[in-house]
């Protein structure tokens, strides 16, 4: 997670959740690191008034005002058209670098490749972290993630946008609260900006996708104290547009357990508009897809119940739990305790690789 | 398939199957197009003596000798270290272009991007076809392959290198022999060189892999007379190194039937060295992975029995057929008749997309 004193750069867009998704993610999962948000159109307000997050964090008009809070880091908190840094923001980033801040950039554009910005970073001494830059020499995935002693949990989904990142982050937060050393592995842009490291796994050459997932787990497992690694899933096996990325991620990170994420109100698969299969069908598919490599199981359900009354949400979770035989919660609404419990019930067990014959 | 009068450029390497895999593929599947093979180290011999293929095709010492056979096309028939065209071959290619031949290049290096070669191609009028160049503006796959009325068959495998390209090509050859209009969709370097078009699908950004498979089927289906499209599979769902590519290919090309390819002598999964699961387990996995998108089935087995005595091979095929309930053959040894029969038995049936509920 981000820990340095951080300024979020959201000029002109902090009120827009879609554009400022990265900033909202950081405010949600590491608000204690944020000292100010830059957005002249909301200057003078409290971050909570604008975003519903980050109570007590001031929104300021410009970088100069933000510098009064002695930040160490500037995070570009917004997405831009084409993934390019617009000229107005470029000036702010340039000055931040001159002033010695470390700039974290999740846009497609690699800022460290820009000679002027690189020179400013050198003069200031802070540096540029291009979060989308892949580690060099990625290899194909070859089951090496199994060497990590920690229990690896992968969030999988019934579709894209079902809360896989949020669920993994909530699980890690819950584990930390229980004194369990854990790590979050980010596989998408927002998760990477929140965590400060990771790989945007859908932008890797398809040959190396599993290898990228493997690399993440090996990195997270370097600290031998780590007992739980939560990997952010991508796509869904039943979502034909992205299913290959999903399977590469599964076979690269080699989960010991999966948590199935679902949006309660969804009755069609996005983009292709085919019917949403029942939860039991998704569970069967995920377990089948792991069976001949490492027979991991889905251990819990994380269901996004946004828009439902509390009572209705609880009834829906109970029904999902009944139909699948698995614990179910909405981690945003009710916390991730049930998810962690499901893993602790088996003592964060490590599952062995497939050993031949008709698997269970 | 390649049809123009073709010279295969295999200088110094025609005796080496590994290096000249592309040339061997063309000699196997469209020998009638080949007028000569260039390799000074085997000049004067018959292609069959050197390769076991292409009886009656002369091996000649250089391009000048090859030109006596009035070729229209020069195909680079070898793979090179780093995928770059070595200087000695570059001279031959340059001269061929000057002389008006169309050059087909399956190497990673894009020859059309080289100003000298491009100029030579322009002067000669033949042109350069860089077979690995991706079509521009590839999109994500969105089930559009289902619009193609032809029956789409995908060869899938128990691992990499199980004969998926060969099986697809043998099937198309068998269909052509029966007067069924059919097309081969190449997804790997060798297949592309043989077919003269295709996409090396493992070199696409993972987001676009399914889209690339979709594009191939849509291209092959443009001719409405086509009744059968055989797509060359890649990797295997039980091969964790490449499983994501395999699934993208499946969900992009949307097969109506799958043919499972297997090497009779293989008891471990390559690279990761885990036990080879039984055929029935692979079949179950492939069918499960299609179930919630388009419930296609595995309809036949193509088993490579190389190294076995004829009687032993037949016994093994019978045993595989018995254990799976599917027709089984070795298409290289015994032809692809059984495979085509299995498809015709259901009249090249088109399978509808998943329509909801617990699938069959």
XYZ file of C-alpha atoms in Angstrom:
720
model
C 0.000 0.000 0.000
C 0.989 3.636 -0.457
C 2.463 4.924 2.786
C 4.525 8.052 1.948
C 2.841 11.443 2.443
C 0.858 11.668 -0.756
C -0.819 14.354 -2.843
C -3.457 13.171 -5.308
C -3.506 15.094 -8.584
C -7.132 15.252 -9.775
C -7.258 18.713 -11.386
C -10.742 19.430 -12.728
C -12.045 15.915 -12.137
C -12.126 14.974 -8.447
C -15.926 14.983 -8.389
C -16.026 12.445 -11.249
C -15.647 8.897 -9.901
C -15.070 7.404 -13.351
C -12.176 9.722 -14.174
C -10.697 9.786 -10.668
C -11.056 6.036 -9.972
C -7.396 5.788 -8.982
C -7.685 8.610 -6.434
C -10.859 7.104 -4.991
C -9.118 3.742 -4.635
C -6.245 5.284 -2.697
C -8.640 7.301 -0.523
C -10.560 4.130 0.205
C -7.651 1.803 0.974
C -4.890 4.064 2.303
C -6.494 7.374 3.316
C -3.913 7.802 6.091
C -1.243 8.387 3.428
C -3.066 11.250 1.685
C -2.304 14.820 2.819
C -4.142 16.742 0.082
C -6.020 16.488 -3.216
C -5.330 19.000 -6.001
C -8.436 20.178 -7.894
C -8.962 23.927 -8.362
C -12.648 23.368 -9.182
C -13.260 21.953 -5.694
C -10.607 23.861 -3.742
C -11.451 24.675 -0.131
C -13.764 21.701 0.368
C -13.145 18.547 2.358
C -12.372 15.469 0.232
C -15.307 13.677 1.863
C -17.783 16.301 0.641
C -16.692 15.711 -2.938
C -16.002 11.974 -3.011
C -17.604 10.439 0.062
C -14.098 9.343 1.079
C -11.095 10.824 2.900
C -12.801 12.765 5.678
C -10.553 15.590 6.900
C -8.337 15.651 3.809
C -8.281 19.114 2.190
C -8.867 19.741 -1.507
C -6.448 22.487 -2.592
C -6.245 24.745 -5.638
C -2.733 23.938 -6.874
C 0.613 22.297 -6.215
C 1.905 25.268 -4.263
C -0.941 24.959 -1.786
C -0.361 21.200 -1.557
C 3.337 21.676 -0.779
C 2.338 23.324 2.511
C 1.475 19.789 3.709
C 5.056 18.538 3.137
C 4.196 15.699 0.737
C 6.825 13.204 -0.437
C 4.837 11.831 -3.335
C 2.465 13.014 -6.054
C 0.127 10.383 -7.502
C -1.647 11.109 -10.781
C -5.131 10.270 -9.581
C -7.042 10.410 -12.832
C -7.362 8.522 -16.114
C -7.045 10.571 -19.310
C -8.173 10.128 -22.890
C -5.605 7.999 -24.704
C -3.628 7.542 -21.489
C -1.586 10.644 -22.212
C -0.742 13.366 -19.669
C -2.476 16.615 -20.764
C -0.317 19.793 -20.978
C -1.904 21.441 -17.918
C -1.084 18.446 -15.723
C 2.346 18.124 -17.301
C 3.321 21.506 -15.871
C 2.218 20.454 -12.391
C 4.112 17.168 -12.654
C 7.205 19.003 -13.896
C 7.150 21.376 -10.931
C 6.493 18.536 -8.476
C 9.561 16.728 -9.829
C 11.645 19.899 -9.582
C 10.540 20.188 -5.961
C 11.803 16.687 -5.206
C 8.516 14.772 -5.057
C 8.353 11.195 -6.306
C 5.707 11.057 -9.039
C 3.596 7.895 -9.440
C 2.059 7.609 -12.877
C -0.511 4.978 -13.855
C -1.176 6.353 -17.341
C -0.101 4.506 -20.478
C 2.399 7.263 -21.262
C 5.783 6.489 -19.716
C 6.860 9.755 -18.100
C 10.399 8.581 -17.365
C 10.942 8.342 -21.136
C 10.322 12.084 -21.481
C 13.749 13.811 -21.379
C 12.467 17.033 -19.778
C 10.574 15.261 -17.022
C 13.453 12.834 -16.480
C 15.842 15.774 -16.132
C 13.509 17.495 -13.667
C 13.306 14.267 -11.644
C 17.082 14.069 -11.573
C 17.438 17.675 -10.443
C 14.771 17.302 -7.766
C 15.981 13.911 -6.559
C 12.494 12.402 -6.139
C 12.113 10.283 -9.241
C 9.382 8.963 -11.522
C 7.597 5.642 -11.027
C 5.756 4.590 -14.191
C 3.381 2.042 -12.693
C 2.499 0.474 -16.020
C 6.091 -0.316 -16.921
C 6.501 -4.068 -17.047
C 9.360 -5.686 -15.179
C 12.135 -6.478 -17.650
C 12.695 -10.016 -18.870
C 9.286 -11.402 -17.989
C 9.321 -15.140 -18.563
C 6.591 -17.664 -19.278
C 4.887 -19.029 -16.159
C 6.152 -22.450 -15.079
C 4.444 -23.258 -11.770
C 7.112 -21.476 -9.742
C 4.449 -19.632 -7.728
C 3.946 -22.943 -5.926
C 7.318 -22.412 -4.217
C 5.888 -19.550 -2.168
C 4.848 -20.886 1.255
C 2.102 -18.278 1.795
C -1.530 -19.124 1.044
C -2.423 -17.522 -2.295
C -6.006 -16.322 -2.740
C -7.271 -15.208 -6.127
C -10.434 -13.170 -6.531
C -12.347 -14.422 -9.571
C -15.572 -13.117 -11.016
C -18.811 -13.884 -12.766
C -17.807 -11.069 -15.155
C -15.554 -8.005 -15.409
C -16.288 -5.214 -12.898
C -17.584 -7.431 -10.118
C -15.339 -6.111 -7.328
C -12.297 -8.368 -7.635
C -9.812 -5.619 -6.759
C -11.890 -4.286 -3.895
C -12.452 -7.757 -2.462
C -8.730 -8.582 -2.537
C -7.919 -5.258 -0.861
C -10.632 -5.685 1.787
C -9.334 -9.178 2.517
C -5.789 -7.898 3.018
C -7.062 -5.106 5.253
C -9.059 -7.597 7.319
C -6.043 -9.909 7.609
C -3.796 -7.035 8.675
C -6.362 -6.140 11.330
C -6.032 -9.699 12.664
C -2.238 -9.493 12.718
C -1.800 -11.791 9.717
C 1.082 -10.646 7.516
C -0.405 -10.334 4.040
C 0.213 -8.788 0.630
C -1.967 -7.501 -2.202
C -0.884 -8.264 -5.802
C -2.269 -5.683 -8.223
C -2.996 -6.745 -11.800
C -4.812 -3.655 -13.104
C -4.154 0.052 -13.351
C -6.154 1.169 -10.319
C -4.852 -1.593 -8.086
C -1.303 -0.755 -9.114
C -1.765 2.912 -8.243
C -3.209 1.946 -4.862
C -0.501 -0.595 -4.075
C 2.365 1.328 -5.647
C 3.456 -1.767 -7.588
C 2.014 -4.508 -9.795
C 1.571 -5.442 -13.457
C -1.307 -4.414 -15.751
C -1.714 -7.984 -16.844
C -3.955 -7.465 -19.854
C -1.239 -5.437 -21.567
C 1.351 -8.204 -21.526
C 1.991 -10.312 -24.658
C -0.311 -13.300 -24.243
C 2.615 -15.708 -24.061
C 3.815 -13.992 -20.888
C 0.561 -13.381 -19.011
C 0.909 -16.406 -16.720
C 4.550 -15.483 -16.187
C 3.531 -11.997 -15.083
C 1.124 -13.462 -12.507
C 3.850 -15.807 -11.318
C 6.277 -12.891 -10.967
C 3.794 -11.000 -8.778
C 3.360 -13.914 -6.366
C 7.107 -14.549 -6.190
C 7.676 -10.855 -5.418
C 4.961 -10.791 -2.764
C 6.322 -13.990 -1.236
C 9.917 -12.797 -0.944
C 9.234 -11.720 2.612
C 8.978 -15.096 4.338
C 6.822 -13.647 7.116
C 3.961 -13.256 4.628
C 1.207 -15.809 5.284
C -1.508 -14.596 2.913
C -1.233 -13.223 -0.630
C -4.390 -11.837 -2.232
C -4.148 -11.567 -6.014
C -6.480 -9.192 -7.844
C -8.306 -11.186 -10.528
C -9.121 -9.919 -14.019
C -11.988 -10.711 -16.374
C -13.933 -13.944 -15.933
C -13.846 -17.448 -17.411
C -17.459 -17.008 -18.562
C -16.647 -13.627 -20.145
C -15.344 -14.647 -23.595
C -13.763 -11.271 -24.273
C -11.203 -11.647 -21.471
C -11.344 -15.307 -20.419
C -7.828 -16.067 -21.648
C -6.321 -13.418 -19.395
C -8.310 -14.867 -16.491
C -7.031 -18.402 -17.084
C -3.430 -17.251 -17.534
C -3.695 -15.416 -14.251
C -5.104 -18.532 -12.528
C -2.429 -20.859 -13.896
C 0.319 -18.322 -13.237
C -0.489 -17.354 -9.643
C -1.663 -20.882 -8.649
C -4.232 -19.988 -6.004
C -4.804 -22.169 -2.948
C -8.302 -20.730 -2.727
C -10.561 -18.586 -4.888
C -13.204 -16.056 -3.883
C -15.984 -15.587 -6.428
C -17.085 -11.969 -6.911
C -20.496 -11.093 -8.335
C -22.773 -8.089 -8.825
C -26.185 -8.856 -7.375
C -28.074 -6.910 -10.037
C -26.401 -8.416 -13.094
C -28.379 -10.731 -15.376
C -26.303 -10.491 -18.578
C -22.614 -10.964 -19.326
C -21.177 -7.559 -20.255
C -20.288 -6.718 -23.872
C -21.594 -9.978 -25.363
C -25.006 -9.712 -23.691
C -25.509 -13.454 -23.112
C -27.406 -14.677 -20.005
C -25.580 -14.614 -16.660
C -25.165 -18.268 -15.598
C -26.084 -19.302 -12.023
C -23.350 -18.934 -9.363
C -23.027 -22.715 -9.090
C -22.090 -22.890 -12.780
C -19.337 -20.305 -12.375
C -17.943 -22.135 -9.347
C -17.899 -25.412 -11.248
C -16.108 -23.739 -14.175
C -13.385 -22.153 -12.011
C -12.730 -25.378 -10.143
C -12.642 -27.399 -13.381
C -10.144 -24.974 -14.884
C -7.767 -25.473 -11.936
C -8.354 -29.209 -11.544
C -5.622 -30.601 -13.815
C -3.031 -28.061 -12.670
C -3.741 -27.503 -8.975
C -7.168 -28.506 -7.669
C -8.032 -25.321 -5.759
C -11.610 -24.558 -4.784
C -13.846 -21.523 -4.511
C -14.092 -20.919 -0.757
C -16.387 -17.912 -0.442
C -18.582 -15.430 -2.306
C -18.159 -11.638 -2.383
C -21.356 -10.100 -3.698
C -21.811 -6.440 -4.488
C -25.288 -5.568 -3.168
C -25.153 -1.852 -3.950
C -28.606 -0.394 -4.439
C -30.355 -2.977 -2.267
C -31.894 -2.199 1.116
C -29.920 -3.733 3.976
C -32.536 -6.385 4.681
C -32.843 -7.313 1.028
C -29.052 -7.504 0.735
C -28.809 -9.870 3.704
C -31.563 -12.065 2.268
C -29.773 -12.201 -1.076
C -26.477 -13.174 0.577
C -28.224 -15.892 2.543
C -29.830 -17.254 -0.613
C -26.461 -17.247 -2.451
C -24.886 -19.025 0.490
C -27.661 -21.614 0.527
C -27.497 -22.346 -3.212
C -23.706 -22.745 -3.215
C -22.925 -24.048 0.251
C -20.357 -21.262 0.666
C -20.098 -18.276 3.017
C -21.238 -15.080 1.292
C -20.791 -11.420 2.140
C -20.643 -7.963 0.611
C -17.146 -6.940 1.735
C -17.728 -3.230 1.103
C -20.938 -3.182 3.098
C -20.332 -5.791 5.770
C -16.540 -6.198 5.791
C -14.350 -9.120 4.727
C -14.467 -11.023 8.004
C -16.442 -13.943 6.553
C -13.978 -14.240 3.680
C -10.975 -14.401 5.984
C -12.798 -16.849 8.261
C -13.374 -19.185 5.321
C -9.626 -19.242 4.685
C -8.626 -19.553 8.344
C -11.045 -22.455 8.803
C -8.552 -24.466 6.749
C -5.602 -22.736 8.386
C -4.505 -20.939 5.169
C -3.819 -24.350 3.694
C -1.443 -24.822 0.725
C -2.920 -27.044 -2.024
C -0.524 -29.456 -3.796
C -0.210 -29.545 -7.601
C -2.190 -32.069 -9.665
C -0.595 -35.445 -9.167
C -2.197 -37.526 -11.915
C -5.266 -39.622 -12.559
C -8.873 -38.470 -12.507
C -8.707 -35.493 -10.138
C -11.230 -34.951 -7.371
C -2.789 -22.878 -49.227
C 0.191 -21.712 -51.262
C -0.558 -22.197 -54.945
C 1.817 -19.931 -56.917
C 4.982 -21.525 -58.345
C 7.171 -21.475 -55.276
C 10.867 -21.702 -54.455
C 11.750 -22.645 -50.885
C 14.817 -20.875 -49.512
C 16.585 -23.302 -47.146
C 20.244 -22.450 -47.757
C 22.507 -24.656 -45.649
C 19.668 -26.167 -43.618
C 17.291 -28.236 -45.765
C 18.425 -31.481 -44.135
C 17.556 -30.109 -40.683
C 13.854 -30.606 -39.940
C 13.920 -28.328 -36.906
C 15.362 -25.367 -38.803
C 13.427 -25.989 -42.031
C 10.067 -26.764 -40.367
C 8.290 -24.217 -42.560
C 9.662 -25.734 -45.781
C 8.712 -29.230 -44.626
C 5.184 -28.042 -43.866
C 4.762 -26.615 -47.349
C 6.254 -29.739 -48.942
C 3.833 -31.839 -46.942
C 0.641 -29.851 -47.548
C 1.147 -28.172 -50.917
C 3.991 -29.976 -52.701
C 2.365 -29.272 -56.078
C 3.208 -25.576 -55.635
C 6.947 -26.105 -55.088
C 9.247 -25.973 -58.145
C 12.628 -25.997 -56.378
C 14.430 -25.830 -53.034
C 17.559 -23.689 -52.659
C 20.335 -25.270 -50.554
C 23.869 -25.358 -51.975
C 24.873 -28.044 -49.458
C 22.343 -30.469 -50.951
C 22.311 -29.225 -54.557
C 21.675 -31.843 -57.221
C 19.641 -34.139 -54.987
C 15.908 -34.774 -55.034
C 13.986 -33.064 -52.195
C 12.656 -36.466 -51.131
C 16.163 -37.834 -50.558
C 16.896 -35.013 -48.135
C 13.560 -34.503 -46.403
C 11.397 -37.541 -47.098
C 8.957 -35.146 -48.792
C 8.502 -33.543 -52.215
C 9.456 -36.407 -54.509
C 10.624 -35.094 -57.883
C 11.357 -31.559 -56.653
C 14.971 -30.552 -57.341
C 17.303 -29.052 -54.743
C 19.371 -26.355 -56.487
C 22.557 -24.495 -55.574
C 21.330 -20.889 -55.803
C 18.637 -18.460 -56.876
C 19.902 -18.326 -60.436
C 19.412 -22.065 -60.815
C 15.960 -21.808 -59.235
C 14.896 -19.095 -61.684
C 15.163 -21.648 -64.500
C 11.904 -23.121 -63.103
C 9.999 -19.833 -63.596
C 8.914 -19.339 -59.976
C 6.519 -16.574 -58.959
C 7.223 -16.733 -55.250
C 10.125 -17.246 -52.866
C 9.251 -18.524 -49.386
C 11.839 -18.238 -46.621
C 11.674 -21.855 -45.518
C 13.783 -21.712 -42.390
C 13.717 -20.291 -38.885
C 16.749 -18.266 -37.798
C 18.297 -17.317 -34.479
C 16.500 -14.246 -33.160
C 14.098 -14.303 -36.103
C 16.426 -12.097 -38.137
C 17.353 -12.668 -41.788
C 21.114 -13.450 -41.961
C 23.241 -11.426 -44.454
C 23.778 -14.357 -46.853
C 20.030 -14.925 -47.194
C 19.400 -11.190 -47.388
C 21.347 -11.034 -50.666
C 19.269 -13.856 -52.128
C 16.023 -12.212 -51.019
C 17.169 -8.884 -52.461
C 17.902 -10.441 -55.844
C 14.630 -12.392 -55.828
C 12.751 -9.136 -55.227
C 14.688 -7.411 -58.017
C 13.690 -10.268 -60.311
C 10.007 -9.718 -59.533
C 9.328 -12.629 -57.184
C 6.902 -12.200 -54.306
C 8.779 -12.978 -51.086
C 6.921 -14.631 -48.177
C 8.651 -14.088 -44.863
C 7.639 -15.825 -41.634
C 10.530 -14.483 -39.552
C 10.011 -11.953 -36.769
C 11.925 -9.342 -38.772
C 9.553 -7.333 -40.960
C 11.277 -7.194 -44.340
C 8.888 -4.628 -45.808
C 10.165 -2.164 -43.193
C 13.674 -2.393 -44.657
C 14.049 0.501 -47.157
C 16.463 -1.345 -49.473
C 14.334 -4.468 -49.690
C 11.160 -2.402 -50.057
C 12.769 -0.477 -52.924
C 13.862 -3.721 -54.596
C 10.312 -5.066 -54.262
C 8.960 -1.931 -55.870
C 11.418 -2.115 -58.762
C 10.744 -5.823 -59.331
C 6.974 -5.554 -58.920
C 6.591 -8.765 -56.888
C 6.255 -7.489 -53.346
C 6.960 -8.606 -49.787
C 4.496 -10.464 -47.588
C 5.538 -10.361 -43.920
C 3.451 -13.238 -42.602
C 3.844 -12.250 -38.957
C 2.480 -8.764 -39.455
C -0.762 -8.468 -37.510
C -3.833 -7.087 -39.220
C -4.269 -3.456 -38.220
C -6.892 -2.444 -35.675
C -7.413 -5.841 -34.099
C -10.347 -5.618 -31.707
C -11.366 -7.639 -28.678
C -13.376 -10.763 -29.496
C -17.129 -10.378 -29.020
C -18.740 -13.597 -30.275
C -18.903 -12.338 -33.854
C -17.415 -15.606 -35.142
C -20.862 -17.090 -34.496
C -22.165 -15.108 -37.489
C -20.189 -17.311 -39.868
C -22.498 -20.045 -41.220
C -19.696 -22.579 -41.799
C -18.995 -25.296 -39.222
C -15.916 -24.243 -37.244
C -13.637 -27.007 -35.993
C -10.834 -26.269 -33.552
C -7.982 -28.681 -32.960
C -7.157 -28.747 -29.254
C -4.449 -30.682 -27.486
C -3.368 -32.537 -24.398
C -0.247 -30.333 -24.570
C 1.793 -28.200 -26.968
C 3.302 -30.056 -29.947
C 0.605 -32.687 -30.253
C -0.157 -32.212 -33.961
C -2.859 -29.544 -33.868
C -1.651 -27.798 -37.042
C -1.134 -31.034 -38.930
C -4.540 -32.379 -37.907
C -6.325 -29.201 -39.036
C -4.473 -29.296 -42.360
C -5.174 -33.002 -42.894
C -8.841 -32.394 -42.151
C -9.041 -29.607 -44.728
C -7.254 -31.783 -47.280
C -9.665 -34.640 -46.613
C -12.668 -32.305 -46.918
C -11.356 -30.866 -50.186
C -10.979 -34.415 -51.494
C -14.682 -34.951 -50.732
C -15.669 -31.745 -52.521
C -16.449 -29.867 -49.312
C -15.387 -26.226 -49.545
C -13.164 -25.649 -46.535
C -10.551 -23.285 -45.116
C -7.583 -23.599 -42.785
C -6.998 -20.808 -40.228
C -3.334 -20.623 -39.219
C -2.460 -19.395 -35.728
C 1.273 -20.155 -35.618
C 4.333 -19.343 -37.679
C 4.567 -22.608 -39.617
C 0.864 -22.768 -40.347
C 0.955 -19.190 -41.590
C 3.815 -19.933 -43.963
C 1.964 -22.976 -45.285
C -1.356 -21.172 -45.696
C 0.094 -17.853 -46.822
C -2.006 -15.990 -44.235
C -2.935 -16.126 -40.555
C -1.998 -14.599 -37.196
C 0.727 -15.800 -34.815
C -1.704 -15.675 -31.958
C 0.709 -15.982 -29.060
C 2.362 -12.702 -30.051
C -0.785 -10.610 -29.744
C -1.408 -8.494 -26.615
C -3.443 -10.757 -24.346
C -6.453 -8.439 -24.488
C -6.721 -9.047 -28.235
C -6.044 -12.775 -28.510
C -9.711 -13.773 -28.740
C -10.247 -10.935 -31.200
C -7.464 -12.276 -33.393
C -9.103 -15.722 -33.461
C -12.432 -14.108 -34.275
C -10.834 -12.150 -37.118
C -9.433 -15.349 -38.640
C -12.824 -17.079 -38.671
C -14.562 -14.009 -40.096
C -11.927 -13.810 -42.846
C -12.216 -17.516 -43.653
C -16.001 -17.266 -43.675
C -16.189 -14.327 -46.077
C -16.616 -16.747 -48.945
C -20.163 -17.976 -48.315
C -19.483 -21.225 -50.171
C -17.219 -22.335 -47.321
C -18.851 -25.101 -45.253
C -15.963 -26.123 -42.993
C -13.348 -23.977 -41.243
C -10.523 -25.771 -39.428
C -8.729 -23.561 -36.910
C -5.215 -24.505 -35.810
C -5.201 -24.703 -32.009
C -2.366 -23.524 -29.773
C -1.157 -24.738 -26.390
C -3.513 -26.724 -24.167
C -5.865 -25.984 -21.273
C -3.918 -28.436 -19.104
C -0.603 -26.809 -20.075
C -0.366 -23.926 -17.573
C 2.321 -22.116 -19.541
C 0.020 -21.426 -22.501
C -3.507 -22.206 -21.286
C -4.675 -18.595 -21.511
C -3.847 -18.421 -25.208
C -5.744 -21.682 -25.708
C -8.868 -20.392 -23.975
C -8.780 -17.057 -25.813
C -8.562 -18.962 -29.062
C -11.531 -21.155 -28.071
C -13.722 -18.237 -27.007
C -12.682 -16.167 -30.017
C -13.176 -18.719 -32.804
C -16.252 -20.357 -31.156
C -15.872 -23.899 -32.446
C -18.870 -26.066 -33.287
C -16.692 -29.110 -32.687
C -13.255 -29.819 -31.258
C -10.751 -32.512 -32.171
C -8.414 -33.526 -29.354
C -4.807 -34.094 -30.427
C -2.417 -36.212 -28.367
C 1.032 -37.785 -28.603
C 0.783 -41.475 -27.775
C 4.157 -41.623 -26.041
C 3.703 -38.647 -23.732
C 3.310 -39.195 -19.994
C 4.277 -35.742 -18.685
C 3.095 -32.224 -19.485
C 5.957 -30.406 -21.210
C 7.976 -27.730 -19.407
C 6.237 -28.152 -16.032
C 6.765 -31.922 -15.912
C 3.487 -32.771 -14.148
C 1.668 -36.056 -14.947
C -0.274 -36.258 -18.229
C -3.962 -36.583 -17.259
C -6.127 -39.274 -18.927
C -7.782 -38.346 -22.254
C -11.210 -38.329 -20.604
C -10.038 -35.600 -18.218
C -8.839 -33.389 -21.078
C -12.125 -33.851 -22.926
C -14.099 -32.911 -19.834
C -11.948 -29.807 -19.346
C -12.351 -28.583 -22.945
C -16.098 -29.110 -22.899
C -16.442 -27.395 -19.508
C -14.478 -24.400 -20.764
C -16.890 -23.946 -23.689
C -20.059 -24.773 -21.755
C -21.075 -21.303 -20.545
C -20.192 -19.625 -23.845
C -21.112 -22.155 -26.529
C -21.494 -25.783 -25.475
C -19.359 -27.427 -28.170
C -18.055 -30.954 -27.735
C -14.926 -32.899 -28.557
C -15.968 -35.068 -31.515
C -12.864 -37.097 -32.337
C -9.288 -37.888 -31.325
C -6.162 -37.380 -33.439
C -3.325 -39.352 -31.904
C 0.268 -39.207 -33.058
C 1.476 -42.833 -32.973
C 4.930 -42.198 -34.416
C 7.411 -44.820 -33.321
C 4.811 -47.538 -32.798
C 4.466 -50.600 -35.020
C 1.328 -50.480 -37.156
C -0.449 -53.156 -35.143
C 0.445 -51.528 -31.856
C -0.731 -48.151 -33.177
C -4.100 -49.576 -34.202
C -4.510 -51.219 -30.806
C -3.720 -47.951 -29.070
C -6.253 -46.045 -31.185
C -8.890 -48.657 -30.436
C -8.189 -48.398 -26.720
C -8.396 -44.575 -26.841
C -11.662 -44.837 -28.737
C -13.041 -47.303 -26.204
C -12.098 -45.216 -23.158
C -13.572 -42.001 -24.574
C -16.417 -43.212 -26.779
C -14.999 -41.154 -29.655
C -13.563 -42.081 -33.059
C -9.751 -42.031 -32.986
C -7.144 -41.992 -35.724
C -3.591 -40.952 -36.488
C -4.255 -38.541 -39.366
C -0.653 -38.582 -40.602
C -0.504 -42.360 -40.690
C -4.068 -43.336 -41.539
C -5.574 -40.137 -42.982
C -8.245 -37.813 -41.617
C -11.263 -39.707 -42.967
C -12.510 -40.702 -39.507
C -12.258 -37.108 -38.319
C -14.295 -35.772 -41.218
C -16.817 -38.597 -40.810
C -17.351 -37.611 -37.185
C -18.248 -34.090 -38.314
C -20.399 -35.177 -41.258
C -22.325 -37.563 -39.021
C -23.898 -34.425 -37.534
C -24.032 -32.725 -40.912
C -21.437 -30.049 -39.987
C -23.901 -28.796 -37.418
C -23.729 -25.241 -36.031
C -23.985 -25.097 -32.212
C -25.976 -22.198 -30.687
C -24.496 -19.945 -28.000
C -25.148 -20.614 -24.301
C -28.718 -19.625 -23.578
C -28.800 -19.607 -19.785
C -29.388 -21.930 -16.865
C -27.367 -25.000 -15.947
C -25.912 -26.026 -19.315
C -25.902 -29.618 -20.535
